[in-house]
PDB file of C-alpha atoms in Angstrom:
ATOM      1  CA  MET A   1      -0.282   0.046   0.367  1.00 36.00           C
ATOM      2  CA  ALA A   2       1.511   3.230  -1.130  1.00 35.00           C
ATOM      3  CA  VAL A   3       2.410   5.854   1.898  1.00 36.00           C
ATOM      4  CA  VAL A   4      -0.450   9.018   2.351  1.00 36.00           C
ATOM      5  CA  SER A   5       1.595  11.679   1.117  1.00 36.00           C
ATOM      6  CA  THR A   6      -0.313  14.562  -0.361  1.00 36.00           C
ATOM      7  CA  SER A   7       1.793  17.597  -1.750  1.00 33.00           C
ATOM      8  CA  LEU A   8       1.471  20.727   0.289  1.00 33.00           C
ATOM      9  CA  ALA A   9       3.411  22.500  -2.447  1.00 32.00           C
ATOM     10  CA  SER A  10       0.292  21.433  -5.233  1.00 34.00           C
ATOM     11  CA  GLN A  11      -2.484  22.169  -2.649  1.00 34.00           C
ATOM     12  CA  LEU A  12      -0.992  26.105  -1.837  1.00 29.00           C
ATOM     13  CA  THR A  13      -1.456  26.521  -5.921  1.00 33.00           C
ATOM     14  CA  ASN A  14      -4.401  25.161  -5.449  1.00 39.00           C
ATOM     15  CA  PRO A  15      -7.873  27.859  -5.346  1.00 36.00           C
ATOM     16  CA  ASN A  16     -10.072  24.317  -4.816  1.00 40.00           C
ATOM     17  CA  SER A  17      -7.829  23.295  -2.022  1.00 38.00           C
ATOM     18  CA  VAL A  18      -8.827  22.631   1.320  1.00 34.00           C
ATOM     19  CA  VAL A  19      -5.651  23.926   2.256  1.00 33.00           C
ATOM     20  CA  SER A  20      -7.168  27.416   2.063  1.00 33.00           C
ATOM     21  CA  THR A  21      -9.365  27.127   4.964  1.00 32.00           C
ATOM     22  CA  GLN A  22      -7.990  24.446   7.467  1.00 37.00           C
ATOM     23  CA  PHE A  23      -4.874  23.068   9.227  1.00 36.00           C
ATOM     24  CA  THR A  24      -2.013  21.571   7.331  1.00 37.00           C
ATOM     25  CA  GLY A  25       0.172  19.256   8.388  1.00 38.00           C
ATOM     26  CA  LEU A  26       3.068  21.655   9.885  1.00 41.00           C
ATOM     27  CA  ARG A  27       1.462  25.802  10.090  1.00 34.00           C
ATOM     28  CA  ARG A  28      -2.514  26.675   9.585  1.00 35.00           C
ATOM     29  CA  SER A  29      -2.665  27.995   6.090  1.00 35.00           C
ATOM     30  CA  PHE A  30      -3.126  32.259   5.570  1.00 30.00           C
ATOM     31  CA  LEU A  31      -5.814  33.353   3.944  1.00 35.00           C
ATOM     32  CA  LYS A  32      -4.249  36.401   2.600  1.00 36.00           C
ATOM     33  CA  LEU A  33      -1.834  34.423   0.073  1.00 34.00           C
ATOM     34  CA  GLU A  34      -1.621  36.949  -2.314  1.00 37.00           C
ATOM     35  CA  SER A  35       1.758  38.667  -1.129  1.00 39.00           C
ATOM     36  CA  SER A  36       3.344  35.771   0.750  1.00 40.00           C
ATOM     37  CA  VAL A  37       2.857  32.943  -1.531  1.00 37.00           C
ATOM     38  CA  SER A  38       5.894  32.722  -3.462  1.00 41.00           C
ATOM     39  CA  THR A  39       8.019  32.540   0.804  1.00 40.00           C
ATOM     40  CA  GLN A  40       5.346  30.005   1.593  1.00 40.00           C
ATOM     41  CA  LEU A  41       5.614  28.179  -1.800  1.00 38.00           C
ATOM     42  CA  SER A  42       9.403  27.360  -1.274  1.00 41.00           C
ATOM     43  CA  PHE A  43       8.206  26.902   2.561  1.00 37.00           C
ATOM     44  CA  PHE A  44       5.981  23.912   1.405  1.00 36.00           C
ATOM     45  CA  GLN A  45       8.210  22.796  -1.219  1.00 43.00           C
ATOM     46  CA  GLN A  46      10.982  21.748   0.641  1.00 42.00           C
ATOM     47  CA  VAL A  47       8.928  20.745   3.370  1.00 40.00           C
ATOM     48  CA  ASP A  48       6.761  18.152   0.934  1.00 44.00           C
ATOM     49  CA  SER A  49      10.404  16.963  -0.572  1.00 41.00           C
ATOM     50  CA  HIS A  50      11.297  15.681   3.192  1.00 41.00           C
ATOM     51  CA  LEU A  51       7.841  13.948   3.481  1.00 39.00           C
ATOM     52  CA  ARG A  52       8.935  12.188   0.534  1.00 39.00           C
ATOM     53  CA  LEU A  53      11.663  11.513   1.359  1.00 37.00           C
ATOM     54  CA  SER A  54      10.703  10.197   3.985  1.00 39.00           C
ATOM     55  CA  SER A  55       8.547   7.715   2.870  1.00 39.00           C
ATOM     56  CA  SER A  56      10.340   6.587   0.492  1.00 38.00           C
ATOM     57  CA  ARG A  57      12.908   5.752   2.884  1.00 39.00           C
ATOM     58  CA  CYS A  58      10.070   3.844   5.577  1.00 41.00           C
ATOM     59  CA  GLY A  59       9.738   1.786   2.287  1.00 41.00           C
ATOM     60  CA  SER A  60       6.552  -0.632   1.970  1.00 39.00           C
ATOM     61  CA  ARG A  61       6.401  -1.657   5.840  1.00 49.00           C
ATOM     62  CA  GLY A  62       2.901  -4.416   6.832  1.00 46.00           C
ATOM     63  CA  VAL A  63      -0.879  -3.841   7.033  1.00 47.00           C
ATOM     64  CA  VAL A  64      -1.616  -5.040  10.071  1.00 51.00           C
ATOM     65  CA  ALA A  65       2.134  -6.620  11.195  1.00 40.00           C
ATOM     66  CA  MET A  66       3.117  -2.970  11.836  1.00 53.00           C
ATOM     67  CA  ALA A  67       5.514  -3.966  14.510  1.00 39.00           C
ATOM     68  CA  ALA A  68       7.445  -7.007  16.179  1.00 36.00           C
ATOM     69  CA  SER A  69       4.330  -7.815  17.438  1.00 46.00           C
ATOM     70  CA  GLY A  70       2.304  -7.495  14.113  1.00 64.00           C
ATOM     71  CA  LYS A  71      -0.444  -5.584  15.788  1.00 92.00           C
ATOM     72  CA  PHE A  72      -1.897  -2.917  15.602  1.00 96.00           C
ATOM     73  CA  PHE A  73      -2.342  -0.766  19.067  1.00 97.00           C
ATOM     74  CA  VAL A  74      -4.647   1.012  21.245  1.00 98.00           C
ATOM     75  CA  GLY A  75      -4.837   2.464  24.523  1.00 98.00           C
ATOM     76  CA  GLY A  76      -7.550   4.438  27.111  1.00 98.00           C
ATOM     77  CA  ASN A  77      -5.897   6.963  29.126  1.00 98.00           C
ATOM     78  CA  TRP A  78      -8.685   7.547  31.715  1.00 98.00           C
ATOM     79  CA  LYS A  79      -6.499  10.186  33.389  1.00 98.00           C
ATOM     80  CA  CYS A  80      -8.585  11.509  35.802  1.00 98.00           C
ATOM     81  CA  ASN A  81     -11.873  10.493  35.574  1.00 98.00           C
ATOM     82  CA  GLY A  82     -14.229   7.770  37.007  1.00 98.00           C
ATOM     83  CA  THR A  83     -15.412   6.974  39.871  1.00 98.00           C
ATOM     84  CA  LYS A  84     -15.793   2.929  41.651  1.00 98.00           C
ATOM     85  CA  GLU A  85     -19.204   2.872  40.238  1.00 98.00           C
ATOM     86  CA  SER A  86     -18.693   3.913  37.013  1.00 98.00           C
ATOM     87  CA  ILE A  87     -15.216   2.334  36.462  1.00 98.00           C
ATOM     88  CA  THR A  88     -17.162  -0.974  37.089  1.00 98.00           C
ATOM     89  CA  LYS A  89     -20.055  -0.331  34.846  1.00 98.00           C
ATOM     90  CA  LEU A  90     -16.747   0.478  32.274  1.00 98.00           C
ATOM     91  CA  VAL A  91     -14.695  -2.696  32.757  1.00 98.00           C
ATOM     92  CA  SER A  92     -17.752  -4.627  32.401  1.00 98.00           C
ATOM     93  CA  ASP A  93     -18.853  -2.907  28.734  1.00 98.00           C
ATOM     94  CA  LEU A  94     -15.107  -4.173  27.945  1.00 98.00           C
ATOM     95  CA  ASN A  95     -15.260  -7.529  29.742  1.00 98.00           C
ATOM     96  CA  SER A  96     -18.918  -8.276  27.384  1.00 98.00           C
ATOM     97  CA  ALA A  97     -17.417  -6.403  23.967  1.00 98.00           C
ATOM     98  CA  THR A  98     -15.640  -8.565  20.987  1.00 98.00           C
ATOM     99  CA  LEU A  99     -12.961  -7.036  19.985  1.00 98.00           C
ATOM    100  CA  GLU A 100     -10.740  -7.969  16.684  1.00 97.00           C
ATOM    101  CA  PRO A 101      -7.959 -10.673  17.869  1.00 95.00           C
ATOM    102  CA  ASP A 102      -5.134  -8.635  16.196  1.00 93.00           C
ATOM    103  CA  VAL A 103      -4.456  -5.996  18.791  1.00 96.00           C
ATOM    104  CA  ASP A 104      -3.241  -5.065  21.371  1.00 97.00           C
ATOM    105  CA  VAL A 105      -5.820  -3.360  23.343  1.00 98.00           C
ATOM    106  CA  VAL A 106      -4.466  -1.111  26.958  1.00 98.00           C
ATOM    107  CA  VAL A 107      -6.196   0.664  29.948  1.00 99.00           C
ATOM    108  CA  ALA A 108      -5.226   3.134  32.081  1.00 98.00           C
ATOM    109  CA  PRO A 109      -7.205   3.913  34.913  1.00 98.00           C
ATOM    110  CA  PRO A 110      -5.980   6.410  37.926  1.00 98.00           C
ATOM    111  CA  PHE A 111      -4.198   4.920  39.506  1.00 98.00           C
ATOM    112  CA  VAL A 112      -6.599   4.871  43.059  1.00 98.00           C
ATOM    113  CA  TYR A 113      -8.502   2.717  40.507  1.00 98.00           C
ATOM    114  CA  ILE A 114      -5.569   0.742  38.920  1.00 98.00           C
ATOM    115  CA  ASP A 115      -5.939  -2.517  41.797  1.00 97.00           C
ATOM    116  CA  GLN A 116     -10.361  -2.689  41.211  1.00 98.00           C
ATOM    117  CA  VAL A 117      -9.619  -2.700  37.012  1.00 98.00           C
ATOM    118  CA  LYS A 118      -7.466  -5.541  37.640  1.00 98.00           C
ATOM    119  CA  SER A 119      -9.188  -7.545  40.263  1.00 98.00           C
ATOM    120  CA  SER A 120     -12.050  -7.728  37.645  1.00 98.00           C
ATOM    121  CA  LEU A 121     -10.601  -6.514  33.554  1.00 98.00           C
ATOM    122  CA  THR A 122     -10.554  -9.788  31.689  1.00 98.00           C
ATOM    123  CA  ASP A 123      -6.995 -10.828  30.574  1.00 97.00           C
ATOM    124  CA  ARG A 124      -7.967  -9.957  27.032  1.00 98.00           C
ATOM    125  CA  ILE A 125      -6.773  -5.971  28.154  1.00 98.00           C
ATOM    126  CA  GLU A 126      -3.840  -4.881  29.242  1.00 98.00           C
ATOM    127  CA  LEU A 127      -3.128  -2.838  32.710  1.00 98.00           C
ATOM    128  CA  SER A 128      -1.091   0.746  32.451  1.00 98.00           C
ATOM    129  CA  ALA A 129      -0.557   3.566  34.636  1.00 98.00           C
ATOM    130  CA  GLN A 130      -0.296   7.134  33.572  1.00 98.00           C
ATOM    131  CA  ASN A 131       2.369   8.428  34.987  1.00 98.00           C
ATOM    132  CA  CYS A 132       5.252   7.389  37.722  1.00 98.00           C
ATOM    133  CA  TRP A 133       8.526   8.374  39.225  1.00 98.00           C
ATOM    134  CA  VAL A 134      11.727   8.619  37.701  1.00 98.00           C
ATOM    135  CA  GLY A 135      13.479   6.444  40.251  1.00 98.00           C
ATOM    136  CA  LYS A 136      13.445   3.900  42.982  1.00 96.00           C
ATOM    137  CA  GLY A 137      10.719   4.665  45.357  1.00 96.00           C
ATOM    138  CA  GLY A 138      10.951   7.015  48.588  1.00 97.00           C
ATOM    139  CA  ALA A 139      10.474  10.117  50.083  1.00 98.00           C
ATOM    140  CA  PHE A 140       8.783  11.222  47.179  1.00 97.00           C
ATOM    141  CA  THR A 141       5.838  12.303  48.075  1.00 97.00           C
ATOM    142  CA  GLY A 142       2.389  11.550  45.982  1.00 95.00           C
ATOM    143  CA  GLU A 143       4.203  10.300  43.991  1.00 97.00           C
ATOM    144  CA  ILE A 144       4.032   5.981  42.416  1.00 97.00           C
ATOM    145  CA  SER A 145       7.355   4.185  41.526  1.00 98.00           C
ATOM    146  CA  ALA A 146       7.579   1.625  38.440  1.00 98.00           C
ATOM    147  CA  GLU A 147       7.943  -1.110  41.034  1.00 98.00           C
ATOM    148  CA  GLN A 148       4.610  -0.211  42.928  1.00 98.00           C
ATOM    149  CA  LEU A 149       3.012  -0.037  39.753  1.00 98.00           C
ATOM    150  CA  LYS A 150       4.412  -3.496  38.517  1.00 98.00           C
ATOM    151  CA  ASP A 151       3.403  -5.193  41.791  1.00 97.00           C
ATOM    152  CA  LEU A 152       0.002  -3.986  40.822  1.00 97.00           C
ATOM    153  CA  GLY A 153       0.658  -5.958  37.547  1.00 97.00           C
ATOM    154  CA  CYS A 154       0.411  -2.715  35.534  1.00 98.00           C
ATOM    155  CA  GLN A 155       2.282  -3.890  31.842  1.00 98.00           C
ATOM    156  CA  TRP A 156       2.618  -0.505  30.344  1.00 98.00           C
ATOM    157  CA  VAL A 157       2.870   3.964  31.277  1.00 98.00           C
ATOM    158  CA  ILE A 158       1.944   6.832  29.631  1.00 98.00           C
ATOM    159  CA  LEU A 159       4.745   9.133  29.804  1.00 98.00           C
ATOM    160  CA  GLY A 160       4.950  12.860  28.631  1.00 97.00           C
ATOM    161  CA  HIS A 161       1.774  13.336  27.966  1.00 97.00           C
ATOM    162  CA  SER A 162       0.915  16.767  27.331  1.00 95.00           C
ATOM    163  CA  GLU A 163      -0.802  17.678  30.761  1.00 94.00           C
ATOM    164  CA  ARG A 164       1.990  16.684  32.177  1.00 96.00           C
ATOM    165  CA  ARG A 165       4.309  19.181  30.116  1.00 96.00           C
ATOM    166  CA  HIS A 166       2.614  22.136  29.761  1.00 95.00           C
ATOM    167  CA  VAL A 167       0.656  21.374  33.395  1.00 95.00           C
ATOM    168  CA  ILE A 168       3.054  20.159  35.476  1.00 95.00           C
ATOM    169  CA  GLY A 169       5.570  21.372  33.725  1.00 97.00           C
ATOM    170  CA  GLU A 170       7.897  18.361  33.241  1.00 97.00           C
ATOM    171  CA  LYS A 171      11.166  18.797  30.679  1.00 98.00           C
ATOM    172  CA  ASP A 172      11.602  16.972  28.300  1.00 98.00           C
ATOM    173  CA  GLU A 173      15.399  15.667  29.612  1.00 98.00           C
ATOM    174  CA  PHE A 174      13.669  14.219  33.240  1.00 98.00           C
ATOM    175  CA  ILE A 175      10.425  12.662  30.615  1.00 98.00           C
ATOM    176  CA  GLY A 176      13.436  10.326  29.081  1.00 98.00           C
ATOM    177  CA  LYS A 177      15.091   9.257  32.260  1.00 98.00           C
ATOM    178  CA  LYS A 178      11.540   8.370  33.404  1.00 98.00           C
ATOM    179  CA  ALA A 179      10.764   6.634  30.577  1.00 98.00           C
ATOM    180  CA  ALA A 180      14.516   4.662  30.990  1.00 98.00           C
ATOM    181  CA  TYR A 181      13.870   3.945  34.609  1.00 98.00           C
ATOM    182  CA  ALA A 182      10.637   2.408  33.592  1.00 98.00           C
ATOM    183  CA  LEU A 183      11.787   0.331  31.335  1.00 98.00           C
ATOM    184  CA  SER A 184      14.810  -1.289  33.263  1.00 98.00           C
ATOM    185  CA  GLU A 185      12.075  -2.341  35.564  1.00 98.00           C
ATOM    186  CA  GLY A 186      10.335  -4.321  33.166  1.00 98.00           C
ATOM    187  CA  LEU A 187       7.267  -1.802  32.310  1.00 98.00           C
ATOM    188  CA  GLY A 188       6.068  -0.666  28.110  1.00 98.00           C
ATOM    189  CA  VAL A 189       6.384   2.663  28.064  1.00 98.00           C
ATOM    190  CA  ILE A 190       3.882   4.877  26.329  1.00 98.00           C
ATOM    191  CA  ALA A 191       5.853   7.554  25.333  1.00 98.00           C
ATOM    192  CA  CYS A 192       3.834  11.019  24.292  1.00 98.00           C
ATOM    193  CA  ILE A 193       5.207  14.017  21.427  1.00 98.00           C
ATOM    194  CA  GLY A 194       3.272  16.505  20.363  1.00 97.00           C
ATOM    195  CA  GLU A 195       3.380  20.373  19.440  1.00 96.00           C
ATOM    196  CA  LEU A 196       0.609  23.176  20.998  1.00 94.00           C
ATOM    197  CA  LEU A 197      -1.214  25.220  18.096  1.00 91.00           C
ATOM    198  CA  GLU A 198       1.131  28.098  18.506  1.00 93.00           C
ATOM    199  CA  GLU A 199       3.946  25.725  17.578  1.00 95.00           C
ATOM    200  CA  ARG A 200       1.781  24.527  14.172  1.00 93.00           C
ATOM    201  CA  GLU A 201       0.868  27.869  13.936  1.00 91.00           C
ATOM    202  CA  ALA A 202       4.894  28.479  13.169  1.00 95.00           C
ATOM    203  CA  GLY A 203       5.813  25.613  11.045  1.00 95.00           C
ATOM    204  CA  LYS A 204       7.628  24.165  14.414  1.00 97.00           C
ATOM    205  CA  THR A 205       5.461  20.988  14.520  1.00 97.00           C
ATOM    206  CA  PHE A 206       8.615  18.788  13.140  1.00 97.00           C
ATOM    207  CA  GLU A 207      11.368  21.204  15.285  1.00 98.00           C
ATOM    208  CA  VAL A 208       9.515  20.381  18.734  1.00 98.00           C
ATOM    209  CA  CYS A 209       8.418  16.334  17.245  1.00 98.00           C
ATOM    210  CA  TYR A 210      12.033  15.879  16.977  1.00 98.00           C
ATOM    211  CA  GLN A 211      13.623  17.588  20.185  1.00 98.00           C
ATOM    212  CA  GLN A 212      11.144  15.476  21.885  1.00 98.00           C
ATOM    213  CA  LEU A 213      12.016  11.962  20.635  1.00 98.00           C
ATOM    214  CA  LYS A 214      15.517  13.251  21.185  1.00 98.00           C
ATOM    215  CA  ALA A 215      15.248  13.444  24.830  1.00 98.00           C
ATOM    216  CA  PHE A 216      13.994  10.115  25.177  1.00 98.00           C
ATOM    217  CA  ALA A 217      16.028   8.673  22.616  1.00 98.00           C
ATOM    218  CA  ASP A 218      19.583   9.916  24.824  1.00 98.00           C
ATOM    219  CA  SER A 219      18.185   8.098  27.942  1.00 98.00           C
ATOM    220  CA  LEU A 220      16.504   4.400  26.229  1.00 97.00           C
ATOM    221  CA  PRO A 221      18.757   2.195  26.327  1.00 94.00           C
ATOM    222  CA  SER A 222      16.045   0.404  24.069  1.00 96.00           C
ATOM    223  CA  TRP A 223      13.186   0.759  21.850  1.00 97.00           C
ATOM    224  CA  LYS A 224      11.494  -2.896  22.122  1.00 94.00           C
ATOM    225  CA  ASN A 225       8.945  -2.030  24.540  1.00 96.00           C
ATOM    226  CA  VAL A 226       8.516   1.242  23.234  1.00 98.00           C
ATOM    227  CA  VAL A 227       5.144   3.049  21.443  1.00 98.00           C
ATOM    228  CA  VAL A 228       5.356   6.548  20.672  1.00 98.00           C
ATOM    229  CA  ALA A 229       2.164   8.198  20.395  1.00 98.00           C
ATOM    230  CA  TYR A 230       2.405  11.502  18.501  1.00 97.00           C
ATOM    231  CA  GLU A 231      -0.417  13.884  20.319  1.00 96.00           C
ATOM    232  CA  PRO A 232      -0.952  17.602  18.371  1.00 95.00           C
ATOM    233  CA  VAL A 233      -2.017  19.331  22.430  1.00 93.00           C
ATOM    234  CA  TRP A 234      -4.587  20.910  20.082  1.00 91.00           C
ATOM    235  CA  ALA A 235      -6.286  18.488  19.428  1.00 89.00           C
ATOM    236  CA  ILE A 236      -6.642  16.811  23.209  1.00 85.00           C
ATOM    237  CA  GLY A 237     -10.148  17.444  24.926  1.00 81.00           C
ATOM    238  CA  THR A 238     -10.816  20.149  22.026  1.00 82.00           C
ATOM    239  CA  GLY A 239     -12.942  18.016  19.874  1.00 83.00           C
ATOM    240  CA  LYS A 240     -10.848  19.563  16.753  1.00 83.00           C
ATOM    241  CA  VAL A 241      -9.301  16.500  15.464  1.00 80.00           C
ATOM    242  CA  ALA A 242      -5.909  16.080  12.483  1.00 88.00           C
ATOM    243  CA  SER A 243      -7.322  14.898   9.222  1.00 93.00           C
ATOM    244  CA  PRO A 244      -5.825  11.305   8.521  1.00 94.00           C
ATOM    245  CA  GLN A 245      -2.728  13.305   6.478  1.00 95.00           C
ATOM    246  CA  GLN A 246      -2.293  15.678   8.832  1.00 93.00           C
ATOM    247  CA  ALA A 247      -1.859  13.216  11.158  1.00 95.00           C
ATOM    248  CA  GLN A 248       0.036  10.134   8.695  1.00 96.00           C
ATOM    249  CA  GLU A 249       2.849  13.355   7.428  1.00 95.00           C
ATOM    250  CA  VAL A 250       3.514  14.116  11.027  1.00 96.00           C
ATOM    251  CA  HIS A 251       4.237  10.324  11.268  1.00 96.00           C
ATOM    252  CA  VAL A 252       5.847   9.818   9.133  1.00 96.00           C
ATOM    253  CA  ALA A 253       8.202  12.186   9.697  1.00 97.00           C
ATOM    254  CA  VAL A 254       8.632  10.250  12.754  1.00 97.00           C
ATOM    255  CA  ARG A 255       9.679   7.302  11.222  1.00 96.00           C
ATOM    256  CA  GLY A 256      12.476   8.969   9.426  1.00 96.00           C
ATOM    257  CA  TRP A 257      13.796  10.372  12.696  1.00 98.00           C
ATOM    258  CA  LEU A 258      13.626   7.321  14.130  1.00 97.00           C
ATOM    259  CA  LYS A 259      15.697   5.383  10.867  1.00 96.00           C
ATOM    260  CA  LYS A 260      17.825   8.308  11.029  1.00 98.00           C
ATOM    261  CA  ASN A 261      18.659   9.020  14.718  1.00 98.00           C
ATOM    262  CA  VAL A 262      18.545   5.619  16.097  1.00 98.00           C
ATOM    263  CA  SER A 263      17.807   2.957  13.425  1.00 96.00           C
ATOM    264  CA  GLU A 264      16.685   1.629  11.118  1.00 94.00           C
ATOM    265  CA  GLU A 265      14.729  -2.106  12.823  1.00 94.00           C
ATOM    266  CA  VAL A 266      14.268   0.967  15.383  1.00 96.00           C
ATOM    267  CA  ALA A 267      11.761   3.070  12.442  1.00 95.00           C
ATOM    268  CA  ASP A 268      10.853  -0.168  10.872  1.00 93.00           C
ATOM    269  CA  LYS A 269       9.550  -2.364  14.452  1.00 94.00           C
ATOM    270  CA  THR A 270       8.156   1.108  15.909  1.00 96.00           C
ATOM    271  CA  ARG A 271       4.006   1.620  16.483  1.00 97.00           C
ATOM    272  CA  ILE A 272       3.107   5.377  16.646  1.00 97.00           C
ATOM    273  CA  ILE A 273       0.138   5.892  17.679  1.00 98.00           C
ATOM    274  CA  TYR A 274      -2.594   9.013  17.133  1.00 97.00           C
ATOM    275  CA  GLY A 275      -3.803  10.719  19.831  1.00 96.00           C
ATOM    276  CA  GLY A 276      -5.829  13.667  19.854  1.00 91.00           C
ATOM    277  CA  SER A 277     -10.477  13.421  20.320  1.00 92.00           C
ATOM    278  CA  VAL A 278     -10.322  10.371  18.418  1.00 96.00           C
ATOM    279  CA  ASN A 279     -14.056   8.717  18.094  1.00 96.00           C
ATOM    280  CA  GLY A 280     -15.816   6.080  16.741  1.00 97.00           C
ATOM    281  CA  GLY A 281     -17.018   9.018  14.194  1.00 97.00           C
ATOM    282  CA  ASN A 282     -13.145   9.124  12.908  1.00 96.00           C
ATOM    283  CA  CYS A 283     -11.621   6.336  14.375  1.00 97.00           C
ATOM    284  CA  ALA A 284     -11.642   4.424  10.518  1.00 97.00           C
ATOM    285  CA  GLU A 285     -10.669   7.321   8.322  1.00 96.00           C
ATOM    286  CA  LEU A 286      -7.622   7.259  10.590  1.00 96.00           C
ATOM    287  CA  ALA A 287      -7.195   3.988  11.042  1.00 96.00           C
ATOM    288  CA  LYS A 288      -6.426   4.062   6.933  1.00 95.00           C
ATOM    289  CA  GLN A 289      -2.794   6.073   6.833  1.00 94.00           C
ATOM    290  CA  GLU A 290      -0.794   3.591   6.496  1.00 93.00           C
ATOM    291  CA  ASP A 291       1.692   4.900   9.647  1.00 94.00           C
ATOM    292  CA  ILE A 292      -1.048   5.559  11.956  1.00 96.00           C
ATOM    293  CA  ASP A 293      -0.879   1.608  14.248  1.00 97.00           C
ATOM    294  CA  GLY A 294      -3.481   2.981  16.339  1.00 97.00           C
ATOM    295  CA  PHE A 295      -4.191   5.291  18.831  1.00 98.00           C
ATOM    296  CA  LEU A 296      -4.306   6.669  22.460  1.00 98.00           C
ATOM    297  CA  VAL A 297      -8.108   7.991  23.572  1.00 98.00           C
ATOM    298  CA  GLY A 298      -8.960  10.023  25.788  1.00 96.00           C
ATOM    299  CA  GLY A 299     -12.320  11.150  26.553  1.00 96.00           C
ATOM    300  CA  ALA A 300     -14.184   8.293  24.008  1.00 98.00           C
ATOM    301  CA  SER A 301     -12.557   6.064  25.923  1.00 98.00           C
ATOM    302  CA  LEU A 302     -14.996   6.450  28.791  1.00 98.00           C
ATOM    303  CA  LYS A 303     -17.632   4.807  26.553  1.00 98.00           C
ATOM    304  CA  GLY A 304     -17.088   0.896  26.784  1.00 98.00           C
ATOM    305  CA  PRO A 305     -19.877   0.508  22.782  1.00 98.00           C
ATOM    306  CA  GLU A 306     -17.429   3.217  21.443  1.00 98.00           C
ATOM    307  CA  PHE A 307     -13.951   1.550  22.758  1.00 98.00           C
ATOM    308  CA  ALA A 308     -14.575  -1.335  20.941  1.00 98.00           C
ATOM    309  CA  THR A 309     -15.356   0.779  17.971  1.00 98.00           C
ATOM    310  CA  ILE A 310     -12.095   2.324  18.092  1.00 98.00           C
ATOM    311  CA  ILE A 311     -10.248  -0.701  18.800  1.00 98.00           C
ATOM    312  CA  ASN A 312     -12.430  -3.326  15.685  1.00 98.00           C
ATOM    313  CA  SER A 313     -10.799  -0.259  12.991  1.00 98.00           C
ATOM    314  CA  VAL A 314      -8.258  -2.043  12.670  1.00 97.00           C
ATOM    315  CA  THR A 315     -10.083  -3.487  10.015  1.00 96.00           C
ATOM    316  CA  ALA A 316     -10.321  -0.079   7.869  1.00 94.00           C
ATOM    317  CA  LYS A 317      -7.079  -0.270   7.774  1.00 86.00           C
ATOM    318  CA  LYS A 318      -7.031  -4.151   6.731  1.00 78.00           C
ATOM    319  CA  VAL A 319      -9.668  -3.111   4.058  1.00 74.00           C
ATOM    320  CA  ALA A 320      -7.082  -0.575   2.822  1.00 66.00           C
ATOM    321  CA  ALA A 321      -4.458  -2.653   2.286  1.00 61.00           C
TER     322      ALA A 321
END
């Protein structure tokens, strides 16, 4: 299946293109093109060339066998939501759902409900934490260690989520060290990256994502149990979602960065999933993109039937083949 890489330069020269009113993959288009077409055209020609080069470097990848596990990956981040009662209902819905077999499924409850979920959730779905401390436990009030998560039965942890970066104030290097320690303790890491709205509008999407990736790469001993989650911050919880083409082009660029700066093997095997207002209505079109290897889902993961629909969107990827 050919990699989807829409020519941004050609879109700018097409008066009927949606680029005149919507986001492109790197920056918002400008309505007053007449005074700056040549400058913008040069920029987008360079970007388009980069994307096509990244696409060609990636080669043809298996449609469902996208990584060493050969599986699509869907994570549900419940964030700071839920009560014992509502989580009991959600777990019941997930236990009764019919899920496609060739998908790795993970849910991340709030810390206080991890044990409840672990004791009642089907073994078909793995358990993740939403964060962990940078090292061994001790006198760190309010923190949770990787060892404690393992003791509770967690297999994964989400690190670098935008709310940790931009609300709590965690820095790239600190997040990278947390990821390295979590891996050393046997947890898989869902490593989140993504740009703010103003960074996208300024044409810094790639720069920001590469910087965040580098912080992981500088610390990680291995990428074997790492899933990269691209989550544009402007799309998280806003109802806005990157178009399939916008998401695809960033995923291609991320894979290209991994190939150039880590290894071709890591680039080929690392699953790169998309997050940002994913729901039952848009997941199928997103899933069709070759370099979208799954999803990290927020609000929609709190609704069992809708989350099941997102998990089963892997069928759209099979059809796209």
